[in-house]
Short mmCIF file of C-alpha atoms and ligand atoms in Angstrom, two decimals:
data_model
loop_
_atom_site.label_atom_id
_atom_site.label_comp_id
_atom_site.label_asym_id
_atom_site.label_seq_id
_atom_site.Cartn_x
_atom_site.Cartn_y
_atom_site.Cartn_z
CA UNK A 1 -7.94 15.17 -1.16
CA UNK A 2 -4.74 13.20 -0.48
CA UNK A 3 -4.98 9.83 -2.20
CA UNK A 4 -2.98 6.65 -2.54
CA UNK A 5 -3.56 3.10 -3.72
CA UNK A 6 -2.75 0.33 -1.28
CA UNK A 7 -3.10 -3.21 -0.05
CA UNK A 8 -4.64 -3.47 3.42
CA UNK A 9 -4.07 -6.34 5.83
CA UNK A 10 -6.01 -8.83 7.92
CA UNK A 11 -6.14 -8.35 11.69
CA UNK A 12 -3.92 -11.40 12.18
CA UNK A 13 -1.16 -9.98 9.99
CA UNK A 14 -1.50 -6.58 11.63
CA UNK A 15 -0.94 -8.22 15.02
CA UNK A 16 2.23 -9.90 13.75
CA UNK A 17 3.48 -6.59 12.39
CA UNK A 18 2.62 -4.91 15.69
CA UNK A 19 4.73 -7.43 17.59
CA UNK A 20 7.69 -6.41 15.44
CA UNK A 21 6.83 -2.74 15.80
CA UNK A 22 6.91 -3.26 19.56
CA UNK A 23 10.56 -4.34 19.30
CA UNK A 24 11.27 -1.09 17.47
CA UNK A 25 9.32 0.97 20.00
CA UNK A 26 11.20 -0.59 22.91
CA UNK A 27 14.53 0.54 21.41
CA UNK A 28 13.44 4.01 20.35
CA UNK A 29 13.54 7.05 22.56
CA UNK A 30 10.94 8.83 20.39
CA UNK A 31 9.00 8.31 17.21
CA UNK A 32 5.64 8.26 15.47
CA UNK A 33 4.53 4.67 15.18
CA UNK A 34 2.00 3.56 12.59
CA UNK A 35 -1.28 2.83 14.35
CA UNK A 36 -2.72 -0.65 13.63
CA UNK A 37 -5.56 0.57 11.43
CA UNK A 38 -3.09 2.49 9.23
CA UNK A 39 -0.73 -0.40 8.47
CA UNK A 40 -0.72 -0.99 4.71
CA UNK A 41 1.42 -1.51 1.64
CA UNK A 42 1.44 1.50 -0.70
CA UNK A 43 1.27 0.61 -4.40
CA UNK A 44 1.01 4.14 -5.76
CA UNK A 45 0.95 7.57 -4.16
CA UNK A 46 -1.07 10.22 -5.98
CA UNK A 47 -0.82 12.97 -3.37
CA UNK A 48 -3.24 15.86 -3.40
CA UNK A 49 -5.87 15.41 -6.08
CA UNK A 50 -7.33 18.83 -6.86
CA UNK A 51 -11.06 19.13 -7.10
CA UNK A 52 -11.41 21.07 -10.32
CA UNK A 53 -14.84 22.46 -9.50
CA UNK A 54 -13.86 23.54 -5.96
CA UNK A 55 -14.07 27.19 -7.00
CA UNK A 56 -17.57 26.75 -8.36
CA UNK A 57 -19.91 27.84 -5.57
CA UNK A 58 -22.59 25.18 -6.04
CA UNK A 59 -21.68 22.31 -3.72
CA UNK A 60 -23.51 19.84 -5.90
CA UNK A 61 -21.33 20.72 -8.89
CA UNK A 62 -18.15 20.33 -6.83
CA UNK A 63 -19.34 17.00 -5.52
CA UNK A 64 -20.12 15.68 -8.95
CA UNK A 65 -16.71 16.83 -10.26
CA UNK A 66 -15.05 14.94 -7.45
CA UNK A 67 -17.16 11.91 -8.12
CA UNK A 68 -15.96 12.01 -11.69
CA UNK A 69 -12.33 11.88 -10.53
CA UNK A 70 -13.03 9.08 -8.11
CA UNK A 71 -14.83 7.26 -10.86
CA UNK A 72 -11.74 7.52 -13.07
CA UNK A 73 -9.55 6.24 -10.24
CA UNK A 74 -11.98 3.42 -9.47
CA UNK A 75 -11.79 2.55 -13.15
CA UNK A 76 -8.01 2.28 -12.89
CA UNK A 77 -8.25 -0.19 -10.00
CA UNK A 78 -10.86 -2.13 -11.92
CA UNK A 79 -8.57 -2.33 -14.97
CA UNK A 80 -8.69 -5.92 -16.30
CA UNK A 81 -4.95 -6.51 -15.85
CA UNK A 82 -5.17 -5.44 -12.18
CA UNK A 83 -8.50 -6.95 -11.19
CA UNK A 84 -7.75 -10.01 -13.33
CA UNK A 85 -4.69 -10.84 -11.24
CA UNK A 86 -5.16 -13.94 -9.15
CA UNK A 87 -4.80 -13.32 -5.40
CA UNK A 88 -1.24 -13.94 -4.27
CA UNK A 89 0.97 -13.61 -1.22
CA UNK A 90 4.02 -11.56 -0.31
CA UNK A 91 6.33 -12.51 2.49
CA UNK A 92 7.94 -9.75 4.49
CA UNK A 93 11.20 -10.92 6.01
CA UNK A 94 13.53 -8.03 6.71
CA UNK A 95 13.57 -4.56 8.15
CA UNK A 96 15.35 -1.38 7.20
CA UNK A 97 15.40 2.35 7.50
CA UNK A 98 15.05 5.23 5.05
CA UNK A 99 16.80 8.38 6.21
CA UNK A 100 15.57 11.69 4.85
CA UNK A 101 16.65 15.08 6.24
CA UNK A 102 18.08 13.30 9.26
CA UNK A 103 14.75 11.60 10.02
CA UNK A 104 14.56 7.83 10.16
CA UNK A 105 11.59 5.91 8.80
CA UNK A 106 11.72 2.23 9.78
CA UNK A 107 10.05 -0.33 7.58
CA UNK A 108 9.40 -3.99 7.02
CA UNK A 109 10.46 -5.12 3.54
CA UNK A 110 9.27 -7.75 1.09
CA UNK A 111 11.33 -10.90 0.63
CA UNK A 112 13.29 -10.31 -2.59
CA UNK A 113 12.95 -13.96 -3.57
CA UNK A 114 9.25 -14.47 -2.85
CA UNK A 115 7.03 -15.51 -5.74
CA UNK A 116 4.69 -12.57 -5.15
CA UNK A 117 7.32 -9.90 -5.72
CA UNK A 118 7.12 -9.83 -9.55
CA UNK A 119 3.33 -9.79 -9.26
CA UNK A 120 3.21 -6.78 -6.92
CA UNK A 121 5.75 -5.02 -9.13
CA UNK A 122 3.57 -5.72 -12.16
CA UNK A 123 0.55 -4.19 -10.39
CA UNK A 124 2.62 -1.16 -9.42
CA UNK A 125 3.91 -0.72 -12.98
CA UNK A 126 0.44 -1.00 -14.41
CA UNK A 127 -0.84 1.64 -11.98
CA UNK A 128 2.05 3.93 -12.83
CA UNK A 129 1.12 3.69 -16.48
CA UNK A 130 -2.64 4.11 -16.06
CA UNK A 131 -2.69 6.91 -13.47
CA UNK A 132 -0.97 9.53 -15.69
CA UNK A 133 -2.97 8.30 -18.70
CA UNK A 134 -6.11 9.31 -16.79
CA UNK A 135 -4.63 12.73 -16.04
CA UNK A 136 -3.40 12.28 -12.47
CA UNK A 137 0.06 12.79 -11.00
CA UNK A 138 1.82 9.92 -9.32
CA UNK A 139 5.01 9.50 -7.31
CA UNK A 140 7.45 7.90 -9.77
CA UNK A 141 10.22 7.05 -7.33
CA UNK A 142 11.51 3.48 -7.60
CA UNK A 143 9.11 1.04 -6.00
CA UNK A 144 10.41 -0.72 -2.94
CA UNK A 145 7.51 -2.63 -1.37
CA UNK A 146 7.51 -1.89 2.35
CA UNK A 147 5.30 -1.48 5.37
CA UNK A 148 6.06 1.60 7.46
CA UNK A 149 6.46 0.73 11.13
CA UNK A 150 7.41 4.15 12.43
CA UNK A 151 8.58 7.58 11.38
CA UNK A 152 10.93 10.15 12.92
CA UNK A 153 12.48 7.43 15.02
CA UNK A 154 15.07 8.64 17.51
CA UNK A 155 17.28 6.27 19.44
CA UNK A 156 20.25 6.43 21.76
CA UNK A 157 21.81 3.14 20.64
CA UNK A 158 21.77 1.36 17.24
CA UNK A 159 18.44 -0.33 16.59
CA UNK A 160 18.54 -4.09 16.28
CA UNK A 161 15.38 -5.19 14.49
CA UNK A 162 15.67 -8.64 13.00
CA UNK A 163 13.13 -11.28 12.09
CA UNK A 164 14.38 -14.63 13.28
CA UNK A 165 13.42 -18.14 12.12
CA UNK A 166 11.32 -18.53 15.28
CA UNK A 167 9.29 -15.38 14.65
CA UNK A 168 5.84 -15.88 13.10
CA UNK A 169 5.84 -15.42 9.34
CA UNK A 170 4.52 -12.15 8.03
CA UNK A 171 2.91 -13.19 4.78
CA UNK A 172 0.40 -10.74 3.40
CA UNK A 173 -2.47 -11.88 1.22
CA UNK A 174 -2.83 -9.54 -1.73
CA UNK A 175 -6.47 -10.11 -2.60
CA UNK A 176 -7.87 -6.59 -2.79
CA UNK A 177 -6.58 -3.26 -4.07
CA UNK A 178 -7.92 -0.12 -2.42
CA UNK A 179 -8.08 3.55 -3.27
CA UNK A 180 -7.35 5.26 0.05
CA UNK A 181 -7.91 8.75 1.36
CA UNK A 182 -5.45 10.19 3.88
CA UNK A 183 -6.57 13.01 6.17
CA UNK A 184 -6.16 14.36 9.66
CA UNK A 185 -9.34 13.90 11.68
CA UNK A 186 -9.28 15.44 15.16
CA UNK A 187 -5.49 15.54 14.86
CA UNK A 188 -5.22 11.85 13.97
CA UNK A 189 -3.85 10.62 10.67
CA UNK A 190 -6.73 8.60 9.25
CA UNK A 191 -6.80 6.41 6.16
CA UNK A 192 -10.17 5.51 4.66
CA UNK A 193 -10.94 3.19 1.76
CA UNK A 194 -12.89 5.12 -0.88
CA UNK A 195 -13.10 2.25 -3.31
CA UNK A 196 -11.82 -1.31 -3.27
CA UNK A 197 -11.64 -4.07 -5.83
CA UNK A 198 -11.17 -7.72 -4.94
CA UNK A 199 -8.62 -9.45 -7.12
CA UNK A 200 -9.91 -12.20 -9.35
CA UNK A 201 -11.90 -14.78 -7.49
CA UNK A 202 -10.56 -18.22 -8.40
CA UNK A 203 -13.91 -19.78 -7.57
CA UNK A 204 -15.43 -18.02 -10.53
CA UNK A 205 -13.27 -19.92 -12.99
CA UNK A 206 -9.69 -18.61 -12.88
CA UNK A 207 -8.23 -21.75 -11.41
CA UNK A 208 -9.35 -23.86 -14.32
CA UNK A 209 -9.07 -21.25 -17.03
CA UNK A 210 -5.97 -22.90 -18.48
CA UNK A 211 -3.97 -19.68 -18.66
CA UNK A 212 -0.25 -20.07 -19.17
CA UNK A 213 0.40 -17.13 -16.86
CA UNK A 214 -0.59 -18.20 -13.34
CA UNK A 215 -0.75 -14.57 -12.21
CA UNK A 216 -3.62 -13.64 -14.46
CA UNK A 217 -7.00 -14.66 -15.63
CA UNK A 218 -6.36 -13.05 -18.98
CA UNK A 219 -3.14 -11.05 -19.26
CA UNK A 220 -3.84 -10.19 -22.88
CA UNK A 221 -6.84 -8.02 -22.10
CA UNK A 222 -6.04 -4.37 -21.55
P1 2AM B 1 4.71 4.72 3.12
O1 2AM B 1 4.12 3.89 2.06
O2 2AM B 1 6.19 4.74 3.14
O3 2AM B 1 4.14 4.41 4.47
C1 2AM B 1 -0.09 7.89 2.55
O4 2AM B 1 0.60 9.09 2.71
C2 2AM B 1 0.86 6.77 2.26
O5 2AM B 1 1.48 6.95 1.00
C3 2AM B 1 1.95 6.64 3.29
O6 2AM B 1 1.89 5.36 3.80
C4 2AM B 1 3.22 6.92 2.55
O7 2AM B 1 4.38 6.27 2.86
C5 2AM B 1 2.87 6.69 1.11
N1 2AM B 1 3.69 7.57 0.28
C6 2AM B 1 4.41 7.17 -0.79
N2 2AM B 1 5.01 8.21 -1.35
C7 2AM B 1 4.72 9.30 -0.62
C8 2AM B 1 5.09 10.67 -0.69
N3 2AM B 1 5.86 11.15 -1.67
N4 2AM B 1 4.60 11.49 0.25
C9 2AM B 1 3.81 11.02 1.24
N5 2AM B 1 3.40 9.74 1.36
C10 2AM B 1 3.87 8.89 0.44
#
């Protein structure tokens, strides 16, 4: 099972991202564009998680072994540092392109000066520490928070994809962290949330908890 941990978006934000994606599409001659339901921000990519008991014939045993792994991963997302983070926002304000083996992946990138950037990096770093501790592999490449707009983009002329001051702001609310499954269903790349954890709900006391660190309910707990 191919797994990753991500932040998913509201419909309103997806529509804003899609408007930008449309600008990319109109300049591309070919490409695979992220479908609306797949737009997300990856926090950690685990890749294929082997089901240890897959070779054991009894389906029930295999299922319970998988459940155990998912339970461990759910536990990571529920880690007090992660789930104790107060909801925050990240503004996405620029675009760019990763080129790998001649293929262009176009993305929307987080504002390097937004207040949420250190918080999302802290969540990523925590995940990168906990995931191997629980026995899973994780992609350790440097974290550059981005939203993939399209892959394998081909174009005849240089792409001009800018976000102007008159464009609607793309500010993502980070209020839930999700363990996601990636699979091809009837030929379509499909992402499904297997487990999600809402970040700390201020209404239940965080706002008035008197913490010095505004990003956490209790950063000392771990
Ligand atoms: P992305 O974050 O750039 O869009 C599921 O495959 C998600 O995990 C994709 O959105 C993908 O890219 C992200 N991801 C991060 N590292 C990956 C890797 N090494 N291989 C495949 N997908 C990866």
